[in-house]
Amino acid sequence: MFIFILLNFVSGQISIPLKRNVINSELDILRSGGLKDSKIMNYKDIIYTATIEIGTPGQSFSVQLDTGSSLLWVESSDCISCDDLDDQFNAKKSTTYKNTSILIESYYLDGSGYSGYLSTDVVSIGETNALSTTANFVLVYNDTGFDDAEYDGIIGLGFKGISNNISTFMDNLKLAGKITSKQFAMYINFRDFKGHGYGSPSSNLMIGSSNITKYSSNPSIIYNFPISPIDSIYEFWQVNSFTVKFGTFELSTGTQAIFDSGTSLILSPPGFLDTAISALSSLGLVCAVTDYSTIVCKCKDRKILPDLEFTYNSQTVSIPQNRLYLCDDKVCEMLVQEGSDVFWLLGDVFLRQYYTIYNMDNMTISFTPAINSMSDATVDDSSIFNLFLSITTILAVLN
């Protein structure tokens, strides 16, 4: 979930499987090994979560893994105005809890947000051989926009520059000597937007290291990109100066892209839909723009649909047609939504294609082709497709 703004600021190594639920120096570092994985449940390819514990004794929470923000937050059991997520933190039951009396207000790009007090306590992540350290988190007393959330909070995995230099969980781990390398790696698997299950192998977060031997389909291919600061401050997992192509159409050069595990789809800059409609029409396809600012096309052969490519210094990463579009036997919808900002926001639709290594020491993000990335995204009655637009409505738009 891409964080929009922080409004107020006042007064080893571990391998962690991910869970997902639904709501509306390089080569030697990348090949370092990890701990044993464990399976956990996933659901519909929309949100990826991990289990953490906060406090002494530990209280358990399922938190979304979000590279587009930087703070960890959970609701307080004394919440004044909250959406009442499943599990809330009871500060009175923790012998190690401390309230700094610093009020934090934060809002995400989708309009959801929270306010609460910056706190510290013991935070642990991982089911076995867990990493534990005293860490910052926000204990929330007011929030909005999380009514249907299938998680208890969010753990931000972006840079502390987003949040007025409040140390992140990754910062806390490194400062405490719990990890020697401030990096993490994620594999997020794909189950065709259907139901819940484990997937094989399960999605995985590894902190302090990575394991491309297990999670890459071709470990010899690694794309390394430098992270770009904003006014000399590192905030997001942002790479500047991409050249973007949609099929044979070159869309732009010198383009910014932000990689965000908390965003399900891909958000484009303004103007993409018009260009994409022209490109698709040149292939003889009948297409239309939906009320959701996505594109739907009548299409019986998805293989003719264009890929979306991002090139930096002759290195190209892409979303191929089999994952860029969600199709049934008559209609395909592109999983790109036009936004209002000048950058691309590359969410899970993109990140599922690659095992991604986020390195906060070297300020790089690296991609190697993920395992199990070749299946088509298809739709049936149980699919997420119905969250965007029903088949009946789509056909009406195109007729």
mmCIF file of C-alpha atoms in Angstrom:
data_model
loop_
_atom_site.group_PDB
_atom_site.id
_atom_site.type_symbol
_atom_site.label_atom_id
_atom_site.label_comp_id
_atom_site.label_asym_id
_atom_site.label_seq_id
_atom_site.Cartn_x
_atom_site.Cartn_y
_atom_site.Cartn_z
ATOM 1 C CA MET A 1 0.000 0.000 0.000
ATOM 2 C CA PHE A 2 1.660 3.173 -1.199
ATOM 3 C CA ILE A 3 1.769 5.706 1.617
ATOM 4 C CA PHE A 4 0.418 9.106 0.671
ATOM 5 C CA ILE A 5 1.644 11.442 3.400
ATOM 6 C CA LEU A 6 2.707 11.510 7.028
ATOM 7 C CA LEU A 7 0.728 14.436 8.384
ATOM 8 C CA ASN A 8 1.878 14.965 11.953
ATOM 9 C CA PHE A 9 5.011 14.343 13.951
ATOM 10 C CA VAL A 10 4.606 15.939 17.393
ATOM 11 C CA SER A 11 5.515 16.432 21.278
ATOM 12 C CA GLY A 12 21.385 -13.425 11.156
ATOM 13 C CA GLN A 13 18.983 -13.977 8.613
ATOM 14 C CA ILE A 14 15.518 -15.472 8.673
ATOM 15 C CA SER A 15 13.092 -17.018 6.249
ATOM 16 C CA ILE A 16 9.417 -16.205 6.737
ATOM 17 C CA PRO A 17 6.523 -17.624 4.721
ATOM 18 C CA LEU A 18 3.865 -15.146 3.633
ATOM 19 C CA LYS A 19 0.101 -15.402 3.838
ATOM 20 C CA ARG A 20 -2.215 -13.600 1.481
ATOM 21 C CA ASN A 21 -5.854 -12.706 1.903
ATOM 22 C CA VAL A 22 -8.398 -10.659 -0.064
ATOM 23 C CA ILE A 23 -9.983 -7.227 0.295
ATOM 24 C CA ASN A 24 -11.765 -4.809 -2.305
ATOM 25 C CA SER A 25 28.128 -7.013 -5.063
ATOM 26 C CA GLU A 26 25.564 -8.727 -6.327
ATOM 27 C CA LEU A 27 25.565 -12.351 -7.443
ATOM 28 C CA ASP A 28 27.221 -13.776 -4.328
ATOM 29 C CA ILE A 29 24.895 -11.788 -2.095
ATOM 30 C CA LEU A 30 21.816 -12.883 -4.009
ATOM 31 C CA ARG A 31 22.770 -16.548 -3.831
ATOM 32 C CA SER A 32 23.241 -16.716 -0.084
ATOM 33 C CA GLY A 33 21.125 -19.384 1.594
ATOM 34 C CA GLY A 34 18.170 -19.203 3.952
ATOM 35 C CA LEU A 35 16.373 -21.068 6.699
ATOM 36 C CA LYS A 36 13.703 -23.701 6.207
ATOM 37 C CA ASP A 37 10.369 -22.510 4.820
ATOM 38 C CA SER A 38 6.992 -23.260 6.358
ATOM 39 C CA LYS A 39 3.625 -23.205 4.627
ATOM 40 C CA ILE A 40 0.835 -20.799 5.490
ATOM 41 C CA MET A 41 -2.542 -20.035 3.966
ATOM 42 C CA ASN A 42 -3.078 -17.706 0.990
ATOM 43 C CA TYR A 43 -6.221 -16.313 -0.635
ATOM 44 C CA LYS A 44 -6.886 -14.731 -4.035
ATOM 45 C CA ASP A 45 -3.527 -13.091 -4.777
ATOM 46 C CA ILE A 46 -4.513 -9.698 -3.404
ATOM 47 C CA ILE A 47 -2.703 -9.176 -0.103
ATOM 48 C CA TYR A 48 0.376 -10.882 1.291
ATOM 49 C CA THR A 49 0.811 -11.066 5.057
ATOM 50 C CA ALA A 50 3.227 -12.453 7.630
ATOM 51 C CA THR A 51 2.745 -13.294 11.290
ATOM 52 C CA ILE A 52 4.497 -11.175 13.911
ATOM 53 C CA GLU A 53 4.390 -10.940 17.677
ATOM 54 C CA ILE A 54 4.535 -7.734 19.697
ATOM 55 C CA GLY A 55 5.149 -7.429 23.427
ATOM 56 C CA THR A 56 6.171 -9.567 26.413
ATOM 57 C CA PRO A 57 4.566 -12.029 26.388
ATOM 58 C CA GLY A 58 4.034 -11.865 22.638
ATOM 59 C CA GLN A 59 0.660 -10.989 21.138
ATOM 60 C CA SER A 60 0.202 -12.354 17.615
ATOM 61 C CA PHE A 61 -0.814 -10.348 14.538
ATOM 62 C CA SER A 62 -1.168 -10.931 10.815
ATOM 63 C CA VAL A 63 0.322 -7.911 9.039
ATOM 64 C CA GLN A 64 0.456 -6.920 5.399
ATOM 65 C CA LEU A 65 3.966 -6.687 3.964
ATOM 66 C CA ASP A 66 4.164 -3.274 2.355
ATOM 67 C CA THR A 67 7.246 -1.939 0.564
ATOM 68 C CA GLY A 68 5.364 1.298 -0.140
ATOM 69 C CA SER A 69 5.396 2.514 3.493
ATOM 70 C CA SER A 70 7.872 2.340 6.360
ATOM 71 C CA LEU A 71 6.074 2.022 9.709
ATOM 72 C CA LEU A 72 4.615 -0.941 11.555
ATOM 73 C CA TRP A 73 1.168 -0.359 13.033
ATOM 74 C CA VAL A 74 -1.566 -2.303 14.791
ATOM 75 C CA GLU A 75 -4.776 -1.231 16.499
ATOM 76 C CA SER A 76 -4.953 -0.653 20.240
ATOM 77 C CA SER A 77 -7.428 -2.645 22.329
ATOM 78 C CA ASP A 78 -8.404 0.804 23.664
ATOM 79 C CA CYS A 79 -9.069 2.115 20.146
ATOM 80 C CA ILE A 80 -11.387 5.137 20.151
ATOM 81 C CA SER A 81 -12.607 4.978 16.551
ATOM 82 C CA CYS A 82 -11.326 1.966 14.658
ATOM 83 C CA ASP A 83 -12.520 -0.549 12.103
ATOM 84 C CA ASP A 84 -12.055 -3.286 14.722
ATOM 85 C CA LEU A 85 -9.563 -5.537 12.987
ATOM 86 C CA ASP A 86 -9.467 -9.111 14.248
ATOM 87 C CA ASP A 87 -6.576 -8.737 16.696
ATOM 88 C CA GLN A 88 -5.670 -5.635 18.708
ATOM 89 C CA PHE A 89 -2.687 -4.938 20.933
ATOM 90 C CA ASN A 90 -3.279 -4.678 24.679
ATOM 91 C CA ALA A 91 -0.430 -2.508 25.967
ATOM 92 C CA LYS A 92 -1.351 -3.222 29.575
ATOM 93 C CA LYS A 93 -0.504 -6.897 29.101
ATOM 94 C CA SER A 94 3.052 -6.232 27.874
ATOM 95 C CA THR A 95 5.812 -5.680 30.420
ATOM 96 C CA THR A 96 8.110 -4.161 27.789
ATOM 97 C CA TYR A 97 5.742 -1.649 26.155
ATOM 98 C CA LYS A 98 6.696 2.049 26.054
ATOM 99 C CA ASN A 99 4.698 5.001 24.692
ATOM 100 C CA THR A 100 6.817 7.859 23.345
ATOM 101 C CA SER A 101 3.824 10.282 23.345
ATOM 102 C CA ILE A 102 4.637 11.184 19.729
ATOM 103 C CA LEU A 103 1.419 11.403 17.710
ATOM 104 C CA ILE A 104 1.542 9.957 14.189
ATOM 105 C CA GLU A 105 -1.067 10.477 11.472
ATOM 106 C CA SER A 106 -0.661 8.729 8.155
ATOM 107 C CA TYR A 107 -2.731 8.238 5.017
ATOM 108 C CA TYR A 108 -2.309 5.882 2.093
ATOM 109 C CA LEU A 109 -2.889 6.549 -1.589
ATOM 110 C CA ASP A 110 -6.267 4.791 -1.496
ATOM 111 C CA GLY A 111 -7.582 7.176 1.181
ATOM 112 C CA SER A 112 -7.319 4.814 4.137
ATOM 113 C CA GLY A 113 -5.375 6.051 7.140
ATOM 114 C CA TYR A 114 -4.712 5.928 10.846
ATOM 115 C CA SER A 115 -3.527 7.952 13.825
ATOM 116 C CA GLY A 116 -1.879 6.780 17.006
ATOM 117 C CA TYR A 117 1.187 7.020 19.198
ATOM 118 C CA LEU A 118 4.699 6.012 18.307
ATOM 119 C CA SER A 119 5.615 3.196 20.681
ATOM 120 C CA THR A 120 8.367 0.665 21.285
ATOM 121 C CA ASP A 121 8.214 -2.967 22.298
ATOM 122 C CA VAL A 122 9.731 -6.318 21.449
ATOM 123 C CA VAL A 123 8.725 -7.321 17.910
ATOM 124 C CA SER A 124 9.300 -10.840 16.597
ATOM 125 C CA ILE A 125 8.815 -12.144 13.072
ATOM 126 C CA GLY A 126 8.961 -15.719 11.839
ATOM 127 C CA GLU A 127 7.457 -18.966 13.043
ATOM 128 C CA THR A 128 10.682 -20.806 13.916
ATOM 129 C CA ASN A 129 14.063 -19.264 14.783
ATOM 130 C CA ALA A 130 12.227 -15.945 14.905
ATOM 131 C CA LEU A 131 13.994 -12.613 14.696
ATOM 132 C CA SER A 132 13.225 -10.452 17.734
ATOM 133 C CA THR A 133 14.268 -6.934 18.630
ATOM 134 C CA THR A 134 12.961 -3.850 20.373
ATOM 135 C CA ALA A 135 11.361 -1.893 17.568
ATOM 136 C CA ASN A 136 9.230 1.130 16.797
ATOM 137 C CA PHE A 137 5.563 0.722 15.951
ATOM 138 C CA VAL A 138 2.456 2.885 15.954
ATOM 139 C CA LEU A 139 -0.286 1.905 18.366
ATOM 140 C CA VAL A 140 -3.408 3.081 16.548
ATOM 141 C CA TYR A 141 -6.398 4.721 18.254
ATOM 142 C CA ASN A 142 -8.208 5.952 15.139
ATOM 143 C CA ASP A 143 -8.340 4.503 11.638
ATOM 144 C CA THR A 144 -10.517 4.471 8.547
ATOM 145 C CA GLY A 145 -10.791 2.486 5.332
ATOM 146 C CA PHE A 146 -9.926 -0.932 6.751
ATOM 147 C CA ASP A 147 -13.462 -2.314 7.235
ATOM 148 C CA ASP A 148 -12.901 -5.336 4.987
ATOM 149 C CA ALA A 149 -9.231 -5.851 5.768
ATOM 150 C CA GLU A 150 -8.108 -9.444 6.175
ATOM 151 C CA TYR A 151 -5.140 -8.420 8.324
ATOM 152 C CA ASP A 152 -4.451 -6.856 11.718
ATOM 153 C CA GLY A 153 -2.065 -4.118 10.612
ATOM 154 C CA ILE A 154 0.709 -3.250 8.178
ATOM 155 C CA ILE A 155 4.480 -3.577 8.398
ATOM 156 C CA GLY A 156 6.227 -1.031 6.200
ATOM 157 C CA LEU A 157 9.377 -2.193 4.416
ATOM 158 C CA GLY A 158 10.271 1.117 2.794
ATOM 159 C CA PHE A 159 12.908 3.634 3.902
ATOM 160 C CA LYS A 160 12.662 5.780 7.007
ATOM 161 C CA GLY A 161 12.763 8.913 4.841
ATOM 162 C CA ILE A 162 9.040 8.367 4.234
ATOM 163 C CA SER A 163 8.275 8.836 7.920
ATOM 164 C CA ASN A 164 10.382 11.715 9.227
ATOM 165 C CA ASN A 165 13.383 9.429 9.824
ATOM 166 C CA ILE A 166 11.651 7.213 12.396
ATOM 167 C CA SER A 167 13.722 4.020 12.435
ATOM 168 C CA THR A 168 12.032 1.158 10.610
ATOM 169 C CA PHE A 169 11.839 -2.477 11.672
ATOM 170 C CA MET A 170 14.728 -3.250 9.301
ATOM 171 C CA ASP A 171 16.753 -0.399 10.866
ATOM 172 C CA ASN A 172 16.034 -1.756 14.342
ATOM 173 C CA LEU A 173 17.149 -5.268 13.371
ATOM 174 C CA LYS A 174 20.422 -4.001 11.903
ATOM 175 C CA LEU A 175 21.169 -1.689 14.849
ATOM 176 C CA ALA A 176 20.556 -4.548 17.287
ATOM 177 C CA GLY A 177 22.963 -6.791 15.395
ATOM 178 C CA LYS A 178 20.229 -9.292 14.537
ATOM 179 C CA ILE A 179 21.090 -9.114 10.826
ATOM 180 C CA THR A 180 24.421 -8.243 9.207
ATOM 181 C CA SER A 181 22.914 -7.188 5.891
ATOM 182 C CA LYS A 182 19.947 -4.837 5.774
ATOM 183 C CA GLN A 183 18.243 -6.626 2.940
ATOM 184 C CA PHE A 184 15.164 -8.748 2.453
ATOM 185 C CA ALA A 185 13.807 -10.816 -0.395
ATOM 186 C CA MET A 186 10.272 -11.770 -1.359
ATOM 187 C CA TYR A 187 8.692 -14.453 -3.476
ATOM 188 C CA ILE A 188 4.937 -13.978 -3.858
ATOM 189 C CA ASN A 189 3.187 -16.851 -5.560
ATOM 190 C CA PHE A 190 0.187 -16.934 -7.863
ATOM 191 C CA ARG A 191 -2.973 -19.035 -7.546
ATOM 192 C CA ASP A 192 -5.054 -17.582 -10.370
ATOM 193 C CA PHE A 193 -7.079 -15.374 -8.011
ATOM 194 C CA LYS A 194 -8.998 -18.396 -6.753
ATOM 195 C CA GLY A 195 -9.977 -19.352 -3.242
ATOM 196 C CA HIS A 196 -7.527 -20.025 -0.485
ATOM 197 C CA GLY A 197 -4.758 -22.566 -0.164
ATOM 198 C CA TYR A 198 -1.079 -22.929 0.479
ATOM 199 C CA GLY A 199 0.383 -22.829 -3.003
ATOM 200 C CA SER A 200 3.491 -24.783 -3.799
ATOM 201 C CA PRO A 201 5.932 -23.526 -2.845
ATOM 202 C CA SER A 202 4.373 -21.037 -0.456
ATOM 203 C CA SER A 203 5.147 -17.344 -0.688
ATOM 204 C CA ASN A 204 8.220 -16.350 1.274
ATOM 205 C CA LEU A 205 9.900 -13.403 2.962
ATOM 206 C CA MET A 206 13.563 -13.716 3.887
ATOM 207 C CA ILE A 207 15.173 -11.053 6.079
ATOM 208 C CA GLY A 208 18.952 -10.570 6.043
ATOM 209 C CA SER A 209 19.531 -12.777 3.022
ATOM 210 C CA SER A 210 17.935 -14.359 -0.044
ATOM 211 C CA ASN A 211 17.564 -17.721 -1.748
ATOM 212 C CA ILE A 212 17.433 -17.464 -5.518
ATOM 213 C CA THR A 213 18.337 -21.138 -5.892
ATOM 214 C CA LYS A 214 14.883 -22.007 -4.584
ATOM 215 C CA TYR A 215 12.762 -19.146 -5.859
ATOM 216 C CA SER A 216 14.270 -18.262 -9.251
ATOM 217 C CA SER A 217 13.429 -20.118 -12.452
ATOM 218 C CA ASN A 218 16.720 -18.914 -13.963
ATOM 219 C CA PRO A 219 19.279 -17.852 -11.298
ATOM 220 C CA SER A 220 21.790 -16.826 -13.975
ATOM 221 C CA ILE A 221 19.543 -13.873 -14.863
ATOM 222 C CA ILE A 222 19.657 -11.024 -12.349
ATOM 223 C CA TYR A 223 18.673 -7.441 -13.072
ATOM 224 C CA ASN A 224 20.112 -4.852 -10.672
ATOM 225 C CA PHE A 225 18.732 -1.316 -10.457
ATOM 226 C CA PRO A 226 19.898 1.593 -8.273
ATOM 227 C CA ILE A 227 17.329 3.137 -5.953
ATOM 228 C CA SER A 228 16.779 6.833 -6.622
ATOM 229 C CA PRO A 229 16.538 9.295 -3.722
ATOM 230 C CA ILE A 230 14.085 12.194 -3.664
ATOM 231 C CA ASP A 231 15.916 15.430 -2.841
ATOM 232 C CA SER A 232 18.837 13.325 -1.519
ATOM 233 C CA ILE A 233 16.496 11.358 0.806
ATOM 234 C CA TYR A 234 15.719 7.690 0.240
ATOM 235 C CA GLU A 235 12.011 7.085 0.654
ATOM 236 C CA PHE A 236 10.554 4.530 -1.755
ATOM 237 C CA TRP A 237 11.835 1.579 -3.753
ATOM 238 C CA GLN A 238 11.975 3.930 -6.716
ATOM 239 C CA VAL A 239 14.000 3.654 -9.910
ATOM 240 C CA ASN A 240 14.241 6.603 -12.281
ATOM 241 C CA SER A 241 14.938 6.770 -16.001
ATOM 242 C CA PHE A 242 13.007 3.756 -17.240
ATOM 243 C CA THR A 243 11.992 3.538 -20.868
ATOM 244 C CA VAL A 244 8.472 2.105 -20.993
ATOM 245 C CA LYS A 245 7.067 0.141 -23.933
ATOM 246 C CA PHE A 246 3.634 -1.311 -24.509
ATOM 247 C CA GLY A 247 4.093 -3.859 -27.272
ATOM 248 C CA THR A 248 5.819 -1.967 -30.073
ATOM 249 C CA PHE A 249 4.660 1.413 -28.739
ATOM 250 C CA GLU A 250 7.286 3.365 -26.785
ATOM 251 C CA LEU A 251 5.338 5.219 -24.114
ATOM 252 C CA SER A 252 7.996 7.309 -22.409
ATOM 253 C CA THR A 253 11.651 7.690 -21.466
ATOM 254 C CA GLY A 254 13.136 8.904 -18.199
ATOM 255 C CA THR A 255 10.140 7.508 -16.358
ATOM 256 C CA GLN A 256 9.986 6.856 -12.603
ATOM 257 C CA ALA A 257 8.687 3.561 -11.232
ATOM 258 C CA ILE A 258 7.988 2.609 -7.612
ATOM 259 C CA PHE A 259 7.826 -1.055 -6.599
ATOM 260 C CA ASP A 260 5.096 -1.591 -4.016
ATOM 261 C CA SER A 261 4.092 -4.953 -2.562
ATOM 262 C CA GLY A 262 1.111 -3.300 -0.867
ATOM 263 C CA THR A 263 -0.572 -2.452 -4.186
ATOM 264 C CA SER A 264 -2.411 -5.283 -5.932
ATOM 265 C CA LEU A 265 -2.533 -3.925 -9.493
ATOM 266 C CA ILE A 266 -0.339 -1.604 -11.564
ATOM 267 C CA LEU A 267 -1.026 2.134 -11.574
ATOM 268 C CA SER A 268 0.042 4.119 -14.637
ATOM 269 C CA PRO A 269 0.614 7.848 -15.169
ATOM 270 C CA PRO A 270 -2.119 9.875 -16.910
ATOM 271 C CA GLY A 271 -2.409 9.310 -20.639
ATOM 272 C CA PHE A 272 -1.603 5.602 -20.666
ATOM 273 C CA LEU A 273 -5.157 4.485 -21.397
ATOM 274 C CA ASP A 274 -5.416 6.543 -24.599
ATOM 275 C CA THR A 275 -2.099 5.214 -25.884
ATOM 276 C CA ALA A 276 -2.975 1.646 -24.924
ATOM 277 C CA ILE A 277 -6.379 1.854 -26.631
ATOM 278 C CA SER A 278 -4.637 3.016 -29.829
ATOM 279 C CA ALA A 279 -2.113 0.178 -29.615
ATOM 280 C CA LEU A 280 -4.795 -2.433 -29.014
ATOM 281 C CA SER A 281 -7.010 -1.041 -31.782
ATOM 282 C CA SER A 282 -4.103 -1.336 -34.217
ATOM 283 C CA LEU A 283 -4.251 -5.082 -33.546
ATOM 284 C CA GLY A 284 -7.891 -5.150 -34.624
ATOM 285 C CA LEU A 285 -9.250 -5.429 -31.084
ATOM 286 C CA VAL A 286 -12.441 -3.746 -29.874
ATOM 287 C CA CYS A 287 -11.646 -2.193 -26.496
ATOM 288 C CA ALA A 288 -13.145 0.271 -24.029
ATOM 289 C CA VAL A 289 -12.199 2.118 -20.863
ATOM 290 C CA THR A 290 -14.171 1.104 -17.775
ATOM 291 C CA ASP A 291 -15.426 3.299 -14.964
ATOM 292 C CA TYR A 292 -12.502 1.909 -12.963
ATOM 293 C CA SER A 293 -9.964 3.415 -15.427
ATOM 294 C CA THR A 294 -8.932 0.008 -16.725
ATOM 295 C CA ILE A 295 -9.197 -1.371 -20.269
ATOM 296 C CA VAL A 296 -11.347 -4.304 -21.425
ATOM 297 C CA CYS A 297 -11.173 -5.888 -24.861
ATOM 298 C CA LYS A 298 -13.102 -8.496 -26.787
ATOM 299 C CA CYS A 299 -10.430 -11.103 -27.344
ATOM 300 C CA LYS A 300 -10.509 -14.829 -28.120
ATOM 301 C CA ASP A 301 -6.734 -15.270 -28.427
ATOM 302 C CA ARG A 302 -4.875 -13.594 -25.582
ATOM 303 C CA LYS A 303 -1.508 -14.367 -27.180
ATOM 304 C CA ILE A 304 -1.879 -11.362 -29.497
ATOM 305 C CA LEU A 305 -2.069 -8.962 -26.532
ATOM 306 C CA PRO A 306 1.002 -6.740 -25.939
ATOM 307 C CA ASP A 307 3.413 -7.059 -23.008
ATOM 308 C CA LEU A 308 4.441 -4.118 -20.799
ATOM 309 C CA GLU A 309 8.214 -3.521 -20.565
ATOM 310 C CA PHE A 310 10.480 -1.345 -18.410
ATOM 311 C CA THR A 311 14.093 -0.867 -19.581
ATOM 312 C CA TYR A 312 16.993 0.720 -17.672
ATOM 313 C CA ASN A 313 20.562 0.651 -19.039
ATOM 314 C CA SER A 314 19.699 -2.182 -21.444
ATOM 315 C CA GLN A 315 18.131 -4.261 -18.668
ATOM 316 C CA THR A 316 14.471 -5.029 -19.311
ATOM 317 C CA VAL A 317 11.890 -6.311 -16.840
ATOM 318 C CA SER A 318 8.372 -6.954 -18.037
ATOM 319 C CA ILE A 319 4.864 -8.163 -17.366
ATOM 320 C CA PRO A 320 3.989 -10.611 -20.141
ATOM 321 C CA GLN A 321 0.497 -10.922 -21.522
ATOM 322 C CA ASN A 322 -0.259 -14.096 -19.560
ATOM 323 C CA ARG A 323 -0.189 -12.109 -16.306
ATOM 324 C CA LEU A 324 -0.916 -8.569 -17.523
ATOM 325 C CA TYR A 325 -4.494 -9.455 -18.521
ATOM 326 C CA LEU A 326 -7.288 -11.332 -16.787
ATOM 327 C CA CYS A 327 -9.316 -13.224 -19.379
ATOM 328 C CA ASP A 328 -12.236 -15.531 -19.922
ATOM 329 C CA ASP A 329 -13.123 -16.995 -23.317
ATOM 330 C CA LYS A 330 -14.584 -13.701 -24.596
ATOM 331 C CA VAL A 331 -13.095 -10.746 -22.752
ATOM 332 C CA CYS A 332 -9.746 -9.651 -21.314
ATOM 333 C CA GLU A 333 -9.176 -6.902 -18.769
ATOM 334 C CA MET A 334 -5.758 -5.298 -18.394
ATOM 335 C CA LEU A 335 -4.636 -5.247 -14.759
ATOM 336 C CA VAL A 336 -3.425 -1.660 -15.091
ATOM 337 C CA GLN A 337 -5.356 1.249 -13.670
ATOM 338 C CA GLU A 338 -4.619 4.807 -14.779
ATOM 339 C CA GLY A 339 -3.626 7.074 -11.895
ATOM 340 C CA SER A 340 -3.007 10.777 -11.459
ATOM 341 C CA ASP A 341 0.722 10.780 -10.616
ATOM 342 C CA VAL A 342 3.687 11.014 -12.986
ATOM 343 C CA PHE A 343 5.235 7.706 -11.893
ATOM 344 C CA TRP A 344 4.342 4.059 -12.431
ATOM 345 C CA LEU A 345 3.354 2.132 -9.320
ATOM 346 C CA LEU A 346 4.279 -1.504 -9.904
ATOM 347 C CA GLY A 347 2.350 -3.711 -7.503
ATOM 348 C CA ASP A 348 1.825 -7.434 -7.108
ATOM 349 C CA VAL A 349 0.854 -8.007 -10.750
ATOM 350 C CA PHE A 350 4.459 -7.093 -11.598
ATOM 351 C CA LEU A 351 6.213 -8.435 -8.492
ATOM 352 C CA ARG A 352 4.809 -11.950 -8.926
ATOM 353 C CA GLN A 353 6.945 -12.262 -12.058
ATOM 354 C CA TYR A 354 10.215 -11.899 -10.131
ATOM 355 C CA TYR A 355 11.948 -13.019 -6.988
ATOM 356 C CA THR A 356 12.827 -9.570 -5.675
ATOM 357 C CA ILE A 357 15.782 -8.628 -3.466
ATOM 358 C CA TYR A 358 15.539 -5.287 -1.654
ATOM 359 C CA ASN A 359 18.956 -4.107 -0.418
ATOM 360 C CA MET A 360 18.962 -1.116 1.949
ATOM 361 C CA ASP A 361 22.741 -1.186 2.412
ATOM 362 C CA ASN A 362 23.631 -0.975 -1.271
ATOM 363 C CA MET A 363 20.487 0.980 -2.201
ATOM 364 C CA THR A 364 19.577 -1.471 -4.962
ATOM 365 C CA ILE A 365 16.602 -3.548 -5.984
ATOM 366 C CA SER A 366 17.266 -6.748 -7.913
ATOM 367 C CA PHE A 367 15.031 -9.056 -9.900
ATOM 368 C CA THR A 368 15.439 -12.632 -11.034
ATOM 369 C CA PRO A 369 12.677 -14.512 -12.875
ATOM 370 C CA ALA A 370 10.400 -16.214 -10.359
ATOM 371 C CA ILE A 371 9.395 -19.827 -10.388
ATOM 372 C CA ASN A 372 5.834 -20.622 -11.496
ATOM 373 C CA SER A 373 5.458 -17.428 -13.534
ATOM 374 C CA MET A 374 4.219 -18.912 -16.805
ATOM 375 C CA SER A 375 0.557 -19.742 -16.111
ATOM 376 C CA ASP A 376 -2.234 -17.580 -17.519
ATOM 377 C CA ALA A 377 -4.413 -15.310 -15.397
ATOM 378 C CA THR A 378 -7.924 -16.547 -16.115
ATOM 379 C CA VAL A 379 -11.366 -15.891 -14.704
ATOM 380 C CA ASP A 380 -14.271 -17.976 -13.462
ATOM 381 C CA ASP A 381 -17.230 -17.273 -11.176
ATOM 382 C CA SER A 382 -15.027 -17.373 -8.054
ATOM 383 C CA SER A 383 -12.433 -14.999 -9.440
ATOM 384 C CA ILE A 384 -11.347 -11.540 -8.342
ATOM 385 C CA PHE A 385 -12.468 -10.398 -11.795
ATOM 386 C CA ASN A 386 -15.878 -9.690 -10.304
ATOM 387 C CA LEU A 387 -14.269 -7.127 -7.975
ATOM 388 C CA PHE A 388 -13.402 -4.967 -10.966
ATOM 389 C CA LEU A 389 -16.238 -5.455 -13.413
ATOM 390 C CA SER A 390 -18.773 -8.205 -14.120
ATOM 391 C CA ILE A 391 -18.665 -9.958 -17.469
ATOM 392 C CA THR A 392 -22.176 -8.733 -18.255
ATOM 393 C CA THR A 393 -21.194 -5.122 -17.651
ATOM 394 C CA ILE A 394 -18.048 -5.479 -19.728
ATOM 395 C CA LEU A 395 -19.922 -6.851 -22.707
ATOM 396 C CA ALA A 396 -22.402 -3.992 -22.447
ATOM 397 C CA VAL A 397 -19.526 -1.481 -22.511
ATOM 398 C CA LEU A 398 -18.040 -3.067 -25.622
ATOM 399 C CA ASN A 399 -21.256 -3.424 -27.607
#
